[in-house]
PDB file of C-alpha atoms and ligand atoms in Angstrom:
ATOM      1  CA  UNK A   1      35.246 173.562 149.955  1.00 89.00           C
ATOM      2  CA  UNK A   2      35.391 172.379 146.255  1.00 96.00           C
ATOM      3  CA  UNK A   3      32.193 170.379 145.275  1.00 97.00           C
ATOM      4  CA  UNK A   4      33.300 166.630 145.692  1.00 98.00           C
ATOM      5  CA  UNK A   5      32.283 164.057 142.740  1.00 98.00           C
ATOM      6  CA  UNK A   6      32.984 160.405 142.545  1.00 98.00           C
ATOM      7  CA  UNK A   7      33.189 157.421 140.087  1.00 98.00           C
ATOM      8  CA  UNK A   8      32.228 153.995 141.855  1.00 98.00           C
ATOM      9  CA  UNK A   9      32.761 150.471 141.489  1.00 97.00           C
ATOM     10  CA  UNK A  10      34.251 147.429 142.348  1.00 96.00           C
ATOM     11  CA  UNK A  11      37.069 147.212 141.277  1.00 94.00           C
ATOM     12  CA  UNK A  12      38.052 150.782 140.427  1.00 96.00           C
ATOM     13  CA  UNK A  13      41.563 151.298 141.645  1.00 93.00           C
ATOM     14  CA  UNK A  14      42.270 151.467 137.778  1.00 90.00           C
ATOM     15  CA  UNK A  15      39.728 153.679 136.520  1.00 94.00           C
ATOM     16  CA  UNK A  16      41.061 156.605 134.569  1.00 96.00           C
ATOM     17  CA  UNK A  17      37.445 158.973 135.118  1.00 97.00           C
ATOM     18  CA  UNK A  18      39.839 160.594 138.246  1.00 98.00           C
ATOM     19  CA  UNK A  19      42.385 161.735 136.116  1.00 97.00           C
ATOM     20  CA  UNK A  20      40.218 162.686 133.182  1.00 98.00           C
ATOM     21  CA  UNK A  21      37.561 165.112 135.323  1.00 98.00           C
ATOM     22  CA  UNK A  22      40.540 166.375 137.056  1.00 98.00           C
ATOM     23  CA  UNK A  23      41.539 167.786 133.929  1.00 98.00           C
ATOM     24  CA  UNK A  24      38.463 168.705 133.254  1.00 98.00           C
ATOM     25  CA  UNK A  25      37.845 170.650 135.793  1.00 98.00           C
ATOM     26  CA  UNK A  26      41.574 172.388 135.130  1.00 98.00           C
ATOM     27  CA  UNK A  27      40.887 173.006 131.472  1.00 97.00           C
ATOM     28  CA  UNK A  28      37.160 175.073 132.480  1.00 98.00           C
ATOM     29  CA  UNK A  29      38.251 176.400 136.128  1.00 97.00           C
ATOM     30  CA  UNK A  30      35.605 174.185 137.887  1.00 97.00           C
ATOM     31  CA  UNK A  31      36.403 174.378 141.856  1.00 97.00           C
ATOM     32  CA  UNK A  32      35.792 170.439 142.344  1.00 98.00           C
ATOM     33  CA  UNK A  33      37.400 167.128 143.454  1.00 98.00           C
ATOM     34  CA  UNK A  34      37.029 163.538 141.909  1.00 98.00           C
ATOM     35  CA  UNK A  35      37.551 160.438 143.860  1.00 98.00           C
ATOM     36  CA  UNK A  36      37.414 156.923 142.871  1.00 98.00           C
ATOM     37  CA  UNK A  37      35.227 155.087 145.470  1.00 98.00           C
ATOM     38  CA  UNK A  38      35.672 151.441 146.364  1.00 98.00           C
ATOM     39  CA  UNK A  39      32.055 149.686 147.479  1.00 98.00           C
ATOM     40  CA  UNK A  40      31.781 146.091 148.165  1.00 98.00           C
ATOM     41  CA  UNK A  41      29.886 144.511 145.940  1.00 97.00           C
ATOM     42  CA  UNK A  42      26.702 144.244 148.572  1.00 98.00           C
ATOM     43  CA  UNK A  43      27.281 147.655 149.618  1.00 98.00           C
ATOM     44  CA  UNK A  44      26.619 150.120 146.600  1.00 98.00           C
ATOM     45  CA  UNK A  45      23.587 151.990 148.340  1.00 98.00           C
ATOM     46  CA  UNK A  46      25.374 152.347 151.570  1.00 98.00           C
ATOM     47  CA  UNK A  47      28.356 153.727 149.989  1.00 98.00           C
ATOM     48  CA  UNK A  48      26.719 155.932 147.337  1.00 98.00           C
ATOM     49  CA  UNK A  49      24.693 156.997 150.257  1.00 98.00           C
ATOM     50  CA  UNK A  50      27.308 158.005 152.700  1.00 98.00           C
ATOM     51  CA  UNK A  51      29.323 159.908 149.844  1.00 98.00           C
ATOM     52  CA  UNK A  52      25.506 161.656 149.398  1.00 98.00           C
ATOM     53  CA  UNK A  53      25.734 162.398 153.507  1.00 97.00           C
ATOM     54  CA  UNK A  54      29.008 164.148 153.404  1.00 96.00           C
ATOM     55  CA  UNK A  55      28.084 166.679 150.279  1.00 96.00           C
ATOM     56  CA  UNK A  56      28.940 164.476 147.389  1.00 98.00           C
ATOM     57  CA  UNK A  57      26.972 166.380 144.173  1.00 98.00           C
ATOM     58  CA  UNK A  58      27.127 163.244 141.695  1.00 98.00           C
ATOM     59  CA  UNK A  59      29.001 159.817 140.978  1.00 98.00           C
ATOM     60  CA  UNK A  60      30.180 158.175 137.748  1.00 98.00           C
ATOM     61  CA  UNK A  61      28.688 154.254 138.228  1.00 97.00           C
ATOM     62  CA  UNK A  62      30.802 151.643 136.538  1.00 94.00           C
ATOM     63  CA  UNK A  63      30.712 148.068 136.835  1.00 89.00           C
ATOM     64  CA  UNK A  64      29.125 146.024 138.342  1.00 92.00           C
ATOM     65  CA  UNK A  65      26.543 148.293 140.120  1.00 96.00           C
ATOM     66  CA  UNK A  66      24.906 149.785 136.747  1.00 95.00           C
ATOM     67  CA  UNK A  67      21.841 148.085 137.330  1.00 95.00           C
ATOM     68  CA  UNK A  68      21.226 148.699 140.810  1.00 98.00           C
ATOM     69  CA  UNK A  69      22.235 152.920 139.893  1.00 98.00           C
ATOM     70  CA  UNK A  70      19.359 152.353 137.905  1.00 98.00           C
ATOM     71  CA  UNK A  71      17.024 151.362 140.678  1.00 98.00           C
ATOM     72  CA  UNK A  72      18.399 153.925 143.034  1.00 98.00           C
ATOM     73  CA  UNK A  73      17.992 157.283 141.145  1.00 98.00           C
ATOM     74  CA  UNK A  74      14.461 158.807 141.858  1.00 98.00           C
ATOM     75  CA  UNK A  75      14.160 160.484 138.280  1.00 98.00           C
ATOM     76  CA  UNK A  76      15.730 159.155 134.996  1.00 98.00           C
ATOM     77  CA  UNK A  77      16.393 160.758 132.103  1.00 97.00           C
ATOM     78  CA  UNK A  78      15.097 158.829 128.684  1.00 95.00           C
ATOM     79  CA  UNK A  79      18.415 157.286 127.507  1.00 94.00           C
ATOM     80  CA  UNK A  80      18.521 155.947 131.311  1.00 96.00           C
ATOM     81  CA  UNK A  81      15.616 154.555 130.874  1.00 95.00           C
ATOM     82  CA  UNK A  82      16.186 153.394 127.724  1.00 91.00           C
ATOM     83  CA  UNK A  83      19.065 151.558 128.414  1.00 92.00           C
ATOM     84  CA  UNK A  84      17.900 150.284 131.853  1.00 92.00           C
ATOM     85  CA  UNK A  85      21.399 151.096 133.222  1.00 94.00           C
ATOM     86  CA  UNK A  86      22.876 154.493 134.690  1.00 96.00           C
ATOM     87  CA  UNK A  87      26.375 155.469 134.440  1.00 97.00           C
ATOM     88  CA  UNK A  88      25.728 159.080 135.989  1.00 98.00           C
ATOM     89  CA  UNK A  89      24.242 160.085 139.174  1.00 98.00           C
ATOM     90  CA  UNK A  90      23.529 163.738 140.106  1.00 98.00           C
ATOM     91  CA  UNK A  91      22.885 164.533 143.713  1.00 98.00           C
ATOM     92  CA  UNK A  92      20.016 167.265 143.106  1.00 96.00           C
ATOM     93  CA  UNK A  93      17.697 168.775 146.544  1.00 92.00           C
ATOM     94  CA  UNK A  94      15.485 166.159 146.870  1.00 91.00           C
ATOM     95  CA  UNK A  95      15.973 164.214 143.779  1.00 97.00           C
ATOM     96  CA  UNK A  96      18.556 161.558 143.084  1.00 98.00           C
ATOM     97  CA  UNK A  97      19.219 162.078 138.935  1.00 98.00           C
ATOM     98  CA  UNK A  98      20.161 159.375 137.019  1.00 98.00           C
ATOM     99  CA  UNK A  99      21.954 159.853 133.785  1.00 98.00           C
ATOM    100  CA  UNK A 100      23.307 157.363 131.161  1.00 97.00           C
ATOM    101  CA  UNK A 101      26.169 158.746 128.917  1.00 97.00           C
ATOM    102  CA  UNK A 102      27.838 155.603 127.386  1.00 96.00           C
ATOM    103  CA  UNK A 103      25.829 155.551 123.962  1.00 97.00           C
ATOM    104  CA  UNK A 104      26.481 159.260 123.516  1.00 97.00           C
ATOM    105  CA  UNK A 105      30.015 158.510 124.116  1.00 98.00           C
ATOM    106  CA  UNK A 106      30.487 155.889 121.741  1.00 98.00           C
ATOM    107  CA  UNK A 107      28.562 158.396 119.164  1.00 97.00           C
ATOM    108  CA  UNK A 108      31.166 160.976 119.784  1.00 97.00           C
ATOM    109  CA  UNK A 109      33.595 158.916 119.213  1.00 98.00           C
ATOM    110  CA  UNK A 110      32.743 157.356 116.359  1.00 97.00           C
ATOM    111  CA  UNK A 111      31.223 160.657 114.445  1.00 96.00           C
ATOM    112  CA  UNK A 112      34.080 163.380 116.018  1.00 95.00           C
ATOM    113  CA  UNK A 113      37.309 161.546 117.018  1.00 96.00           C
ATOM    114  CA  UNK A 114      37.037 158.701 114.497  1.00 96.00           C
ATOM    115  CA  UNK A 115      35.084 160.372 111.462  1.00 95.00           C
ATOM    116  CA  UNK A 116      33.584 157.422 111.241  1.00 93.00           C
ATOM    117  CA  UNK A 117      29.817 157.995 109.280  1.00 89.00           C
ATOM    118  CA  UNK A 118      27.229 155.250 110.828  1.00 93.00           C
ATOM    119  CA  UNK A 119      23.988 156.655 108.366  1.00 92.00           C
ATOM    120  CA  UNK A 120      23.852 154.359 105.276  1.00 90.00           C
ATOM    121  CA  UNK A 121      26.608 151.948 106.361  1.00 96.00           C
ATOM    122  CA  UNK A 122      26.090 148.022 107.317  1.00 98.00           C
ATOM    123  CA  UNK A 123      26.627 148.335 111.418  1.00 98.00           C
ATOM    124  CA  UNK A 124      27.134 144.872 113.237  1.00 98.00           C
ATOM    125  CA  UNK A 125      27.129 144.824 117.518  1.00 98.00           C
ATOM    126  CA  UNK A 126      28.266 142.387 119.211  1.00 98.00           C
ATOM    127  CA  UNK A 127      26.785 141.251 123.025  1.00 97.00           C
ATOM    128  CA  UNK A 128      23.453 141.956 124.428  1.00 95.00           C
ATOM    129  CA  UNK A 129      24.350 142.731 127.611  1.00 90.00           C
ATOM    130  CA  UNK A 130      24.327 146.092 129.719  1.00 86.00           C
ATOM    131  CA  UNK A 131      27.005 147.345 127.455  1.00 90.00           C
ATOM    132  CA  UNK A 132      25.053 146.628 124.641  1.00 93.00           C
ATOM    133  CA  UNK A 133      21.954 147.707 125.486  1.00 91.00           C
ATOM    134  CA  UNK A 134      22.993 151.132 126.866  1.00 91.00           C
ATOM    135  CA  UNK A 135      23.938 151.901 123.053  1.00 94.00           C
ATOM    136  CA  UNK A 136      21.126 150.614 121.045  1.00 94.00           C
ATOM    137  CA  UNK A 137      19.067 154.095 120.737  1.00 92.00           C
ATOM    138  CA  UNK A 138      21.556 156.666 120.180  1.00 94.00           C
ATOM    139  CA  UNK A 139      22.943 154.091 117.084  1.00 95.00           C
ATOM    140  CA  UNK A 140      19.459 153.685 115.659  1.00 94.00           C
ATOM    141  CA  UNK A 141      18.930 157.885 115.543  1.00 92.00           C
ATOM    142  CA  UNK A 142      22.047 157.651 113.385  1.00 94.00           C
ATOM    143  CA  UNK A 143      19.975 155.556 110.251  1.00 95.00           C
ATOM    144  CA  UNK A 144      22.549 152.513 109.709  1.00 97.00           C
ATOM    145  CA  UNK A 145      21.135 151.079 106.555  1.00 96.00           C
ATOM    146  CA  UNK A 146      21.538 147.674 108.358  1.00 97.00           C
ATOM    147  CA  UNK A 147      21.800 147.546 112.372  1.00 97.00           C
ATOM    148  CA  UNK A 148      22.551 143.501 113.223  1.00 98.00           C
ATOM    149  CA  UNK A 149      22.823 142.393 116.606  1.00 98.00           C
ATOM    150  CA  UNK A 150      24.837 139.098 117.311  1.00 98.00           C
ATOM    151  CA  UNK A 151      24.767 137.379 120.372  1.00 98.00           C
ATOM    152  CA  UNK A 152      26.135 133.813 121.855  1.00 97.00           C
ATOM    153  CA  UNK A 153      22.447 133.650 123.197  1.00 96.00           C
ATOM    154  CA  UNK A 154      20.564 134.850 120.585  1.00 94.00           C
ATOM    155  CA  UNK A 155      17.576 134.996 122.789  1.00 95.00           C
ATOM    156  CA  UNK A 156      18.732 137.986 124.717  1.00 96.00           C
ATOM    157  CA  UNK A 157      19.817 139.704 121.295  1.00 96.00           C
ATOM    158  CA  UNK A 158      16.144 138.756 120.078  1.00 96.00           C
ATOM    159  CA  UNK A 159      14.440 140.624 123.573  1.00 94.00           C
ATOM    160  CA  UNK A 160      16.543 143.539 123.108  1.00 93.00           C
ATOM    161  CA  UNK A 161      15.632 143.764 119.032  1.00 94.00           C
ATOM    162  CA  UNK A 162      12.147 143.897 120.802  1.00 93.00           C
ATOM    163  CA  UNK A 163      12.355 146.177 122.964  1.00 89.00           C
ATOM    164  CA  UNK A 164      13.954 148.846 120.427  1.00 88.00           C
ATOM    165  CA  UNK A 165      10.957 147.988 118.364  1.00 87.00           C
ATOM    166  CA  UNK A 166      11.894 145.617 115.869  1.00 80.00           C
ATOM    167  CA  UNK A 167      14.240 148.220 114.087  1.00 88.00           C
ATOM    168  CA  UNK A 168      17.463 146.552 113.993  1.00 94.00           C
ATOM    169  CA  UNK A 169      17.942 142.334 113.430  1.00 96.00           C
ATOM    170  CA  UNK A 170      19.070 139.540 116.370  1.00 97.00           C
ATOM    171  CA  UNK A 171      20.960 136.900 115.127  1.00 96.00           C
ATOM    172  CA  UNK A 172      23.486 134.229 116.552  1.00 97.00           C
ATOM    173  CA  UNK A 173      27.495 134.619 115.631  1.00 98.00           C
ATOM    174  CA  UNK A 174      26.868 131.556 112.794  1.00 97.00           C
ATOM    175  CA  UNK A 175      24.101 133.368 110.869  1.00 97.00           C
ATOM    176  CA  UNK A 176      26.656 136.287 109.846  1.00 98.00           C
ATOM    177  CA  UNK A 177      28.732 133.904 107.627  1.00 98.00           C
ATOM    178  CA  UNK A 178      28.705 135.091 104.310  1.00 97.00           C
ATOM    179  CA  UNK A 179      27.723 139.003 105.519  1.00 98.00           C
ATOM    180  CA  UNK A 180      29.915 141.894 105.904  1.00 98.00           C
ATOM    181  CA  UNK A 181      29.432 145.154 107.555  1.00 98.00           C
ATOM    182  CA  UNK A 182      31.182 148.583 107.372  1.00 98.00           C
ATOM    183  CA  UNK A 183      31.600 148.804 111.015  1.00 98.00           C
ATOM    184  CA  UNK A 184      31.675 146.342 113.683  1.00 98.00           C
ATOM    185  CA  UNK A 185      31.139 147.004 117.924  1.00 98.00           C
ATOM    186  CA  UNK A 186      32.311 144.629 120.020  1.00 98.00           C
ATOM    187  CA  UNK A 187      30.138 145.282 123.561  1.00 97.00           C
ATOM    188  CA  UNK A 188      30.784 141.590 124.587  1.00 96.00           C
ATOM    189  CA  UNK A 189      32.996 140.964 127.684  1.00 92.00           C
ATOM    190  CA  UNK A 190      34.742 138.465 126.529  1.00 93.00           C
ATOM    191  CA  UNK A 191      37.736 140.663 126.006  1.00 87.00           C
ATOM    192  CA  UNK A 192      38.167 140.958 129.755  1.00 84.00           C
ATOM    193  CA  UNK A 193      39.094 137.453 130.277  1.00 89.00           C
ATOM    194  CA  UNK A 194      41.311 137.823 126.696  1.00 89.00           C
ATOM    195  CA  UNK A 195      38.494 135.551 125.031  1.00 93.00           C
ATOM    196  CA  UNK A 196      36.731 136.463 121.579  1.00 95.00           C
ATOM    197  CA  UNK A 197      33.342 136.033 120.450  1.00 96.00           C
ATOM    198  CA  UNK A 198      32.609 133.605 118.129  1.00 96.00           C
ATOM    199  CA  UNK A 199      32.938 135.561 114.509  1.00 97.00           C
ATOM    200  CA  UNK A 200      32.871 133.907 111.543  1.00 97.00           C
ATOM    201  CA  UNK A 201      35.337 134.956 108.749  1.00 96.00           C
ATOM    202  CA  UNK A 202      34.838 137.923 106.423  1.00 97.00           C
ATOM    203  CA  UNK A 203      32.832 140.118 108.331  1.00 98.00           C
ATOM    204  CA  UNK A 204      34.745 142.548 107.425  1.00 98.00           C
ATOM    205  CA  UNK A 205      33.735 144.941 104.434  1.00 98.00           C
ATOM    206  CA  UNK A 206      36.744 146.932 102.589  1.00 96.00           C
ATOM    207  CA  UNK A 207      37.799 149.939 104.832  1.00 96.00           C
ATOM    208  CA  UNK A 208      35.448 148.456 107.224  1.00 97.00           C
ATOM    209  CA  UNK A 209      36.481 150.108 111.125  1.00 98.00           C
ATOM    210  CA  UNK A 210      36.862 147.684 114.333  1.00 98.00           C
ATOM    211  CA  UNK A 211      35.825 149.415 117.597  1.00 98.00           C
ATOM    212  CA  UNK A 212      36.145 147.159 121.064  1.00 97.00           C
ATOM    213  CA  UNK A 213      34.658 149.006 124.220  1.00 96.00           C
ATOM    214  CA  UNK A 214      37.034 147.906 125.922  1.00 93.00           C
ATOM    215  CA  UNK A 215      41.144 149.178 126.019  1.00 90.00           C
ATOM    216  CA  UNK A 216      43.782 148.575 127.685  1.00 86.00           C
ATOM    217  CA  UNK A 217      47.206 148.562 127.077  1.00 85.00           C
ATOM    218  CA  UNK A 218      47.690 145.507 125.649  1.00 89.00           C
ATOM    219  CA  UNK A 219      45.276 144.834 121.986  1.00 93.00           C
ATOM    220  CA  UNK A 220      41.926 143.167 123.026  1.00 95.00           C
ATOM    221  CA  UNK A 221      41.461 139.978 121.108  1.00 95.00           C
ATOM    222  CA  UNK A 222      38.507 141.231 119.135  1.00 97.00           C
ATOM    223  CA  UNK A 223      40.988 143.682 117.738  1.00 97.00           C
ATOM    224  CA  UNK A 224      43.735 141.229 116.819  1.00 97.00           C
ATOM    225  CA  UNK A 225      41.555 139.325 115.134  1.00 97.00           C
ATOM    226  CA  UNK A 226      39.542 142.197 113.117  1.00 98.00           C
ATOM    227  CA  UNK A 227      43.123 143.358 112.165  1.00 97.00           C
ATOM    228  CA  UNK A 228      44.432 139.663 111.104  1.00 97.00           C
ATOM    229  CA  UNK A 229      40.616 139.464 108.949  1.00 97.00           C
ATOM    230  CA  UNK A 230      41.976 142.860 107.581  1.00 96.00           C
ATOM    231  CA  UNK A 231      39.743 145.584 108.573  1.00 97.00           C
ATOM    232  CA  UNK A 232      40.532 149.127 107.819  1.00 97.00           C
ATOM    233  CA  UNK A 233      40.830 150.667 110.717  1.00 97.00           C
ATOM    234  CA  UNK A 234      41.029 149.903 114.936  1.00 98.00           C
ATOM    235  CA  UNK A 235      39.797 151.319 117.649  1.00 97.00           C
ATOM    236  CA  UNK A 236      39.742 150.564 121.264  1.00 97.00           C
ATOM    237  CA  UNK A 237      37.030 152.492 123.921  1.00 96.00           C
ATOM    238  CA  UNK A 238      39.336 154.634 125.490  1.00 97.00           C
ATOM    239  CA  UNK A 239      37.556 157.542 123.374  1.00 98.00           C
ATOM    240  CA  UNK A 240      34.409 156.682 124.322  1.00 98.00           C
ATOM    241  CA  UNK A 241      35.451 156.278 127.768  1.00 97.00           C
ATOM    242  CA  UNK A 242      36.508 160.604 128.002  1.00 98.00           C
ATOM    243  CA  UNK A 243      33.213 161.575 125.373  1.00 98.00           C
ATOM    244  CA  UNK A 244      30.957 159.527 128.482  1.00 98.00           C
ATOM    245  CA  UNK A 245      33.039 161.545 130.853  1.00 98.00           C
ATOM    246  CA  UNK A 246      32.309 164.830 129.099  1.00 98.00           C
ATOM    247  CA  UNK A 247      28.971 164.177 128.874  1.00 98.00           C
ATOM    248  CA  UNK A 248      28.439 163.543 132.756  1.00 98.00           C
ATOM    249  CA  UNK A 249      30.697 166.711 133.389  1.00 98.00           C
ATOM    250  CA  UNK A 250      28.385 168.784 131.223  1.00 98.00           C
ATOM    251  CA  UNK A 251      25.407 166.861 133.195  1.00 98.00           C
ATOM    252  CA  UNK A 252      26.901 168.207 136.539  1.00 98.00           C
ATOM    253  CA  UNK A 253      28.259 171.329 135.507  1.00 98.00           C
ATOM    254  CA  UNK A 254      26.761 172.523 132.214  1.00 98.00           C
ATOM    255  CA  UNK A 255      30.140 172.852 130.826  1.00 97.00           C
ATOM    256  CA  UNK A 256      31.350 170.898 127.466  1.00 97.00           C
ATOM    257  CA  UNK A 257      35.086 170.054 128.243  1.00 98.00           C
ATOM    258  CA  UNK A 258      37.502 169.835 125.325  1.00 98.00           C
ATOM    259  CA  UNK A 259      37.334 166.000 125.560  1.00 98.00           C
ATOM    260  CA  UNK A 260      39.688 165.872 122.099  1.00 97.00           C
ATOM    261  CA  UNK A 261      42.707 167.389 124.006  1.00 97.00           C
ATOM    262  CA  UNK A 262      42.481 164.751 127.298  1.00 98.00           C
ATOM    263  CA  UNK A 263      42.022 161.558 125.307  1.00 97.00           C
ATOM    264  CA  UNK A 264      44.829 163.260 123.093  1.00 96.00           C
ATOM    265  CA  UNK A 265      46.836 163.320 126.523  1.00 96.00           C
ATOM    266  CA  UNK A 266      45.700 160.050 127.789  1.00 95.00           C
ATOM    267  CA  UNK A 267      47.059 158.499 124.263  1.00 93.00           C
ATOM    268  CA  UNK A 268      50.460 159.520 124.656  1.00 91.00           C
ATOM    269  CA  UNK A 269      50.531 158.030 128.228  1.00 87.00           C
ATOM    270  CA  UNK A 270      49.078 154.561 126.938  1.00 80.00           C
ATOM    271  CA  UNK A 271      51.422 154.403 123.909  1.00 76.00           C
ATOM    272  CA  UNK A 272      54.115 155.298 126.672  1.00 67.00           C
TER     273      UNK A 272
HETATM  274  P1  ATR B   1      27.972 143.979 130.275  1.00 86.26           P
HETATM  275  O1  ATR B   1      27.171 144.763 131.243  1.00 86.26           O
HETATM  276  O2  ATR B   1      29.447 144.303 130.261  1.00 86.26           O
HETATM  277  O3  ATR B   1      27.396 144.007 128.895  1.00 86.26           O
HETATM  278  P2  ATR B   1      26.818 141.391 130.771  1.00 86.26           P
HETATM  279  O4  ATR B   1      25.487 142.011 130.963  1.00 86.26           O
HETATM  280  O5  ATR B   1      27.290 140.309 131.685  1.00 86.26           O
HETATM  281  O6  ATR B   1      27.982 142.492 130.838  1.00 86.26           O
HETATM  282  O7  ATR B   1      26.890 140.886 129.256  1.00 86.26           O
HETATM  283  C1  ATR B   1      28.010 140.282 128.758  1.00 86.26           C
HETATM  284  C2  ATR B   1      27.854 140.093 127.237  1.00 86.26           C
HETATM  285  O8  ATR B   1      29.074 139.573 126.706  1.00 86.26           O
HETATM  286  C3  ATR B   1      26.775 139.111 126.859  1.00 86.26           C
HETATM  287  O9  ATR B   1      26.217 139.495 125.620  1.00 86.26           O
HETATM  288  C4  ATR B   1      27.559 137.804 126.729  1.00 86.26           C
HETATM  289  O10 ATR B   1      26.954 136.845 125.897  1.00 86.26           O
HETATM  290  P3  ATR B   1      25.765 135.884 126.468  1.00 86.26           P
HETATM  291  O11 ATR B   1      24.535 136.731 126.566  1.00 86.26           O
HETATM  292  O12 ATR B   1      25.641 134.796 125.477  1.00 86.26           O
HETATM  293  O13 ATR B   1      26.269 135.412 127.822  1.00 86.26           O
HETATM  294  C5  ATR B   1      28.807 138.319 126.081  1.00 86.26           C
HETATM  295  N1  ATR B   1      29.993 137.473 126.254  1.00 86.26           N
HETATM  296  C6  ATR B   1      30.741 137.291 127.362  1.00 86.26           C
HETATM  297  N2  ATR B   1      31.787 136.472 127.124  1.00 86.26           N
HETATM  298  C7  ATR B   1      31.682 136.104 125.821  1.00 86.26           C
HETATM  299  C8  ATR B   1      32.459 135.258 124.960  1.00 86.26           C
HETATM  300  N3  ATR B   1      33.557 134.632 125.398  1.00 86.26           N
HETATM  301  N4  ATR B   1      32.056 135.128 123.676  1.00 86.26           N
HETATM  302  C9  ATR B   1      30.956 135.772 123.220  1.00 86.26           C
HETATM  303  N5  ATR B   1      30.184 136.562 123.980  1.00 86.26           N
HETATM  304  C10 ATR B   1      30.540 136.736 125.256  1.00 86.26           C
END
């Protein structure tokens, strides 16, 4: 019997993790099977636990039950713990591991897929959520010369800037008038209900690049609007979404996937 993995969530019928492990697990000849599971939104534990009672070795955790993965692993790993969210369980004897892989993935991205060079360069992040927070750490390793974090509260952006030790700057959306930055991350969720934060103008720097952690197949609204302010370049999280997913496969398996050739694949299907 192939060793049975997950990705849970509510909802999940569109999550692409199925199809990207799958060919994962073709592309390195792992004997496994990935499933997306559907828990009610009370019912996380039960759900995670029942997939744990029938063999289950690990689970990709997506919204909205990040938080609680958190609480339910029994050992963390420091970026986990970090972020105070886990994307990544692994079902270990006696041990419930949880992982989170989102900042590395949006590292990969930017450094491999997009070329993109954070050290020296003006970064600006927007949202202070979960999202947010789970990338904080593995952007600060990278030395931006300027790290800002904007926020519609700015008092959550100002307890985060805290709690990664005063090294990067909270400010609210109308203190960045006049500034501009070489690359901008959207980890808001306002483009899930089509909205966009609240940027000034000219945030933009020449051959500055947009990223949105979100994607779809329709442009986000962050995205239309870096492209009308005339950023550089675009990009939308699907990228990060397959680097996250290689990083939990190697966390399971101890196998680096070529992640380049699936998102390559999972491009041509979204630009049809
Ligand atoms: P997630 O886990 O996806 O980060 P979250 O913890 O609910 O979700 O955080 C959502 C983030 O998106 C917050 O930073 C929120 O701003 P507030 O802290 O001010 O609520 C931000 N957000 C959501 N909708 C937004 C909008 N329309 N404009 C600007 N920011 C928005």
């Amino acid at each position: 019997m192939p060793d049975q993995y997950g990705v849970i969530g509510n909802p999940v019928a569109h999550s692409k993790s199925p199809q990207i492990h799958a060919e994962f697990a073709r592309q390195t000849g792992q004997d496994l099977v990935y499933e997306a599971l559907l828990a009610p939104k009370d019912g996380f534990v039960a759900t995670a636990n029942a997939f744990r009672g029938r063999g289950g070795r690990g689970l990709n955790v997506t919204l909205p039950f990040k938080g609680e993965a958190f609480r339910y692993a029994t050992a963390l790993s420091a970026r986990a713990r970090a972020a105070q969210a886990v994307n990544t369980l692994r079902f270990d004897a006696g041990a419930i591991y949880g992982d989170n892989t989102d900042g590395a993935g949006l590292v990969q991205d930017l450094l491999r897929n997009l070329g993109c060079a954070i050290a020296a360069r003006r970064l600006l992040l927007l949202g202070a959520g979960g999202a947010a927070r789970g990338v904080i750490e593995p952007l600060l390793l990278l030395h931006p010369a300027q790290f800002v974090l904007a926020n519609r509260t700015p008092e959550t952006a100002q307890r985060l800037a805290q709690d990664a030790g005063g090294a990067l700057e909270a400010c609210s959306y109308a203190a960045l008038t006049g500034r501009q930055f070489d690359l901008v991350v959207n980890a808001t969720s306002a483009s899930l209900s089509g909205e966009l934060p609240p940027l000034p103008p000219g945030v933009f720097a020449r051959g500055a690049l947009a990223y949105d952690m979100m994607y779809g197949d329709v442009e986000t609204a962050f995205l239309a609007f870096a492209r009308g302010q005339g950023a550089a370049r675009l990009a939308d999280g699907l990228g990060m979404l397959v680097e996250q997913a290689a990083e939990s496969f190697f966390v399971w398996r101890g196998l680096r996937p070529d992640s380049a050739a699936v998102l390559k694949l999972l491009r041509q299907a979204q630009h049809g």
